[in-house]
Short mmCIF file of C-alpha atoms and ligand atoms in Angstrom, two decimals:
data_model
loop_
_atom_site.label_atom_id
_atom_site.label_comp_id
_atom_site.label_asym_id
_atom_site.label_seq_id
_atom_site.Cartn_x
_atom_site.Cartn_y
_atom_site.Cartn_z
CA UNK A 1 -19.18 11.83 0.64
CA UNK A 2 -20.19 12.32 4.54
CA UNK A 3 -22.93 9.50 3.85
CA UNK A 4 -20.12 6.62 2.74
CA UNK A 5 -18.28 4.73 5.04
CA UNK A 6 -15.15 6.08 6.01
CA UNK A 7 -12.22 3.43 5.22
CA UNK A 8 -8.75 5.31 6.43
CA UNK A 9 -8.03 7.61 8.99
CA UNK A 10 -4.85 8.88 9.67
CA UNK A 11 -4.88 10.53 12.64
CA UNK A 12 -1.31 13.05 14.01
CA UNK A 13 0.83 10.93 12.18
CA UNK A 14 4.71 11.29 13.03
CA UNK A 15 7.07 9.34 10.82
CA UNK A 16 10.72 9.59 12.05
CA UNK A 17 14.18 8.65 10.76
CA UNK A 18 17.34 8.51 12.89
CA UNK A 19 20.18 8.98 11.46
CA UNK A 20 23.83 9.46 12.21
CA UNK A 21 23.23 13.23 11.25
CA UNK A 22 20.36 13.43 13.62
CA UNK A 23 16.69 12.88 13.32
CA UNK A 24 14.46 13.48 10.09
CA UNK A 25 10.78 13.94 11.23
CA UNK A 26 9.91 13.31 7.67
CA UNK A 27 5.99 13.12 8.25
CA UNK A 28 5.20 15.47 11.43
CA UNK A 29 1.96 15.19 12.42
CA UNK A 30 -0.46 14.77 9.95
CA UNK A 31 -3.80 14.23 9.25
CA UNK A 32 -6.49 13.23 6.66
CA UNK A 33 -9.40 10.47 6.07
CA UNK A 34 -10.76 9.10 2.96
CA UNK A 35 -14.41 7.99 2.57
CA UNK A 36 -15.19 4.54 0.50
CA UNK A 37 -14.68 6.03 -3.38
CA UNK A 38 -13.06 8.94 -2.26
CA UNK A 39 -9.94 9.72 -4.41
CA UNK A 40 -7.28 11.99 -2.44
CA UNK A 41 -4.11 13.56 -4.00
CA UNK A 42 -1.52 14.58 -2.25
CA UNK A 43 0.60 17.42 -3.91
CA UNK A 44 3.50 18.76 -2.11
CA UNK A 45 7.39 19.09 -3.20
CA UNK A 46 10.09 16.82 -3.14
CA UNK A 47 10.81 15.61 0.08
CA UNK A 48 7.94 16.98 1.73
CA UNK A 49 7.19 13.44 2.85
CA UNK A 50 4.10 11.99 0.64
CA UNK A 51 6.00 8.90 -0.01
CA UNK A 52 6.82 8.53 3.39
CA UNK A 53 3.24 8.86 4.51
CA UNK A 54 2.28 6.10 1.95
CA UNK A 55 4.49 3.99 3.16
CA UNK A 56 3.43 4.34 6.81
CA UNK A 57 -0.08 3.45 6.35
CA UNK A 58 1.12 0.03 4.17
CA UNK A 59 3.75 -0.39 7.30
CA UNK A 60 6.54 -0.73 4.87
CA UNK A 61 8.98 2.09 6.51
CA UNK A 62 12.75 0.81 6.61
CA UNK A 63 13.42 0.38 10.47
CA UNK A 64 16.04 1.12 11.46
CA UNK A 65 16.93 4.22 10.30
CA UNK A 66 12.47 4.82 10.58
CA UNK A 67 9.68 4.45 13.38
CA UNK A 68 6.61 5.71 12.92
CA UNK A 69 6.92 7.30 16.51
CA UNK A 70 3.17 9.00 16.74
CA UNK A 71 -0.27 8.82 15.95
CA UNK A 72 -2.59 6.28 14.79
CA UNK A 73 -3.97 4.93 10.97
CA UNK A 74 -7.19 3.43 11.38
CA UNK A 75 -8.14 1.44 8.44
CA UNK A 76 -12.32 0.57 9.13
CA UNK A 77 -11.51 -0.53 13.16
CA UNK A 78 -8.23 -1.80 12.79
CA UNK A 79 -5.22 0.63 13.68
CA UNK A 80 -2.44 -0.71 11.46
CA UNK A 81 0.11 0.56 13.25
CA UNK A 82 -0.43 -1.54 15.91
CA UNK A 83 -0.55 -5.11 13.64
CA UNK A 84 1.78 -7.58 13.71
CA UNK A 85 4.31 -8.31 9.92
CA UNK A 86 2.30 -11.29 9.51
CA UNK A 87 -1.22 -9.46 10.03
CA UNK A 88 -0.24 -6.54 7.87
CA UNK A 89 1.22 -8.98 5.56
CA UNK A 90 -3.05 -10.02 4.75
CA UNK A 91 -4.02 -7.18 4.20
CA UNK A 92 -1.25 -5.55 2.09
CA UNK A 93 -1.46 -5.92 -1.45
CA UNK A 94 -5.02 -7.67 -1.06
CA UNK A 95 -6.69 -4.75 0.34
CA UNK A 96 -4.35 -1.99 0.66
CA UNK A 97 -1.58 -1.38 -2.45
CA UNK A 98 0.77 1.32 -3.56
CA UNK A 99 2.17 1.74 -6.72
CA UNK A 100 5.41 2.42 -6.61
CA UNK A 101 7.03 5.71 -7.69
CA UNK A 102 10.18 2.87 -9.67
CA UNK A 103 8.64 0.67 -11.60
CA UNK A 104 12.19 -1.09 -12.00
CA UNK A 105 12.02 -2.01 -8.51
CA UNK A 106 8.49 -3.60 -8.43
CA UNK A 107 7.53 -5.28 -11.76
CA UNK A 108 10.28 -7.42 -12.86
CA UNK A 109 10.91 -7.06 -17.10
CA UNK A 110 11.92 -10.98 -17.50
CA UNK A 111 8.65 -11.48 -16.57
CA UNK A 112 5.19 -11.05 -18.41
CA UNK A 113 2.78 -8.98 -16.44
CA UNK A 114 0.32 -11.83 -16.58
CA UNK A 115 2.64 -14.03 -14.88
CA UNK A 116 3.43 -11.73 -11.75
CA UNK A 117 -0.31 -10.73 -11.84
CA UNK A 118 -0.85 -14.28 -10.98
CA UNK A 119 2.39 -14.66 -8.61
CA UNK A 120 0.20 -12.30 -6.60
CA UNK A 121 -3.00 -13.49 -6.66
CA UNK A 122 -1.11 -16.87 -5.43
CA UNK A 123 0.08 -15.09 -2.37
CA UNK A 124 -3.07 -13.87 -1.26
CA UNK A 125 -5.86 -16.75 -2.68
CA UNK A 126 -4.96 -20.03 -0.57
CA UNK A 127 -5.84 -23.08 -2.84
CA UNK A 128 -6.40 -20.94 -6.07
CA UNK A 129 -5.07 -22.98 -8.99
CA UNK A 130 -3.00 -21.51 -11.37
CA UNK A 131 -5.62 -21.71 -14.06
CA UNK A 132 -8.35 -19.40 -11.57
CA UNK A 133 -5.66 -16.78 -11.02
CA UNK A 134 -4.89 -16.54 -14.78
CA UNK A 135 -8.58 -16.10 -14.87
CA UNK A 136 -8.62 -13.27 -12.31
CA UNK A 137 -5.80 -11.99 -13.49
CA UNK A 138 -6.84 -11.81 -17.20
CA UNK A 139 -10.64 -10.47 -15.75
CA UNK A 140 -8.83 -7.57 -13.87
CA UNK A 141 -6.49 -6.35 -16.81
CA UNK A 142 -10.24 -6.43 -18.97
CA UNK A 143 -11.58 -3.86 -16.01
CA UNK A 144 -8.77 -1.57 -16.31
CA UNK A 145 -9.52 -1.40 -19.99
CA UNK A 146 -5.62 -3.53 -20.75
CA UNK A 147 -5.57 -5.50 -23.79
CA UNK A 148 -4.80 -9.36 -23.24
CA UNK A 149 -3.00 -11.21 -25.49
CA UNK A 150 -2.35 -14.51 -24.08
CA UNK A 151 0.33 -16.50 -25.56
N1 LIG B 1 15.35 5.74 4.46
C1 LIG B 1 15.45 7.04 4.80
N2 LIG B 1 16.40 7.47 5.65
C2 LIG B 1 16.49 8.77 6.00
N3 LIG B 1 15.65 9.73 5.58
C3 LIG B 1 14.69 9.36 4.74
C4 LIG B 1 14.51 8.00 4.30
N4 LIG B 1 13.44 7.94 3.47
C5 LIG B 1 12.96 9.19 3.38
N5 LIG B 1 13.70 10.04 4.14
C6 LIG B 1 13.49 11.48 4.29
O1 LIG B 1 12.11 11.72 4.56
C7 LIG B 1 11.70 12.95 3.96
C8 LIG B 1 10.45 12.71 3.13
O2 LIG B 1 10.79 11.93 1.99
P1 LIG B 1 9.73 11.37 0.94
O3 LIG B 1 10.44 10.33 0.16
O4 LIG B 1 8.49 10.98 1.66
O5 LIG B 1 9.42 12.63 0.03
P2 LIG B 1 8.40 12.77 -1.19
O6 LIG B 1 7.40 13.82 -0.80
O7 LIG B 1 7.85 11.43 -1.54
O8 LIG B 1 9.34 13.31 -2.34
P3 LIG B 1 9.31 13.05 -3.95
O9 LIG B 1 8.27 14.00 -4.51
O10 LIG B 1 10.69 13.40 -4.39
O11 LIG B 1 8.96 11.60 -4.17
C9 LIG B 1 12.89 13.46 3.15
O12 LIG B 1 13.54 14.45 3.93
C10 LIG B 1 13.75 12.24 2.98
O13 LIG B 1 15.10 12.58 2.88
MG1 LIG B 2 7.95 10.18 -3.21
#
């Protein structure tokens, strides 16, 4: 791996909540990298703080109650912790994405996945037409081996 390049590097991260009961250092100094193609896991028990950590490094902590209050994550030369909503807002979900331990909560069931696939792609790809995103959209379920059935 040492000859990749390394993407993210979270560096004595400290993730904090403060609440009326007093303050929750929920991540407390952490740190890790991962190299381009790496795969991490991170294993740990319930409330050890993994989910906090993930949302850190997509700067997507509720605040208040949470600050990330230490540390730095470095993703190539950029240290998102120091980018503005609207900067992070480029490179989250285009470059950067979590899945999210409730699916209830991100993938609406009204909805086809095709059609918030392409709600997405929308977002990110400035004067895409709906017709290209479909096209992405159907070209990226194909890679991850999803059937399409288009109606
Ligand atoms: N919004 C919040 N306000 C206060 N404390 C919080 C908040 N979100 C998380 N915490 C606390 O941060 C700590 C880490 O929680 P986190 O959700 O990261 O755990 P986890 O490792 O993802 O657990 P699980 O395996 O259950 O998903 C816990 O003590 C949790 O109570
Ligand atoms: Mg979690």
């Amino acid at each position: 791996m040492n000859n990749r390049n390394r993407v993210l590097t979270v560096n004595d991260l400290q993730t904090t909540f403060f609440t009326d009961s007093g303050e929750i250092p929920a991540v407390d100094h952490i740190d890790f990298h991962l190299h381009d193609g790496e795969i991490l896991g991170i294993v740990g028990e319930s409330g050890c703080g993994k989910s906090v950590t993930s949302l850190s490094i997509m700067g997507l902590i509720p605040s208040p109650p949470g600050k990330i209050v230490g540390g730095e994550i470095l993703y190539d030369s950029l240290n998102l912790t120091r980018l503005s909503e609207k900067e992070m807002r480029k490179i989250r979900g285009n470059e950067i994405a979590m899945i999210f331990q409730e699916p209830m909560t991100s993938l609406n069931p009204l909805f086809t996945i095709g059609n918030q696939m392409i709600e997405a792609i929308l977002i990110h790809e400035k004067g895409w037409s709906k017709k290209k995103a479909e096209e992405r959209a159907i070209e990226i379920l194909k890679l991850v081996g999803l059937p399409v059935q288009m109606d």
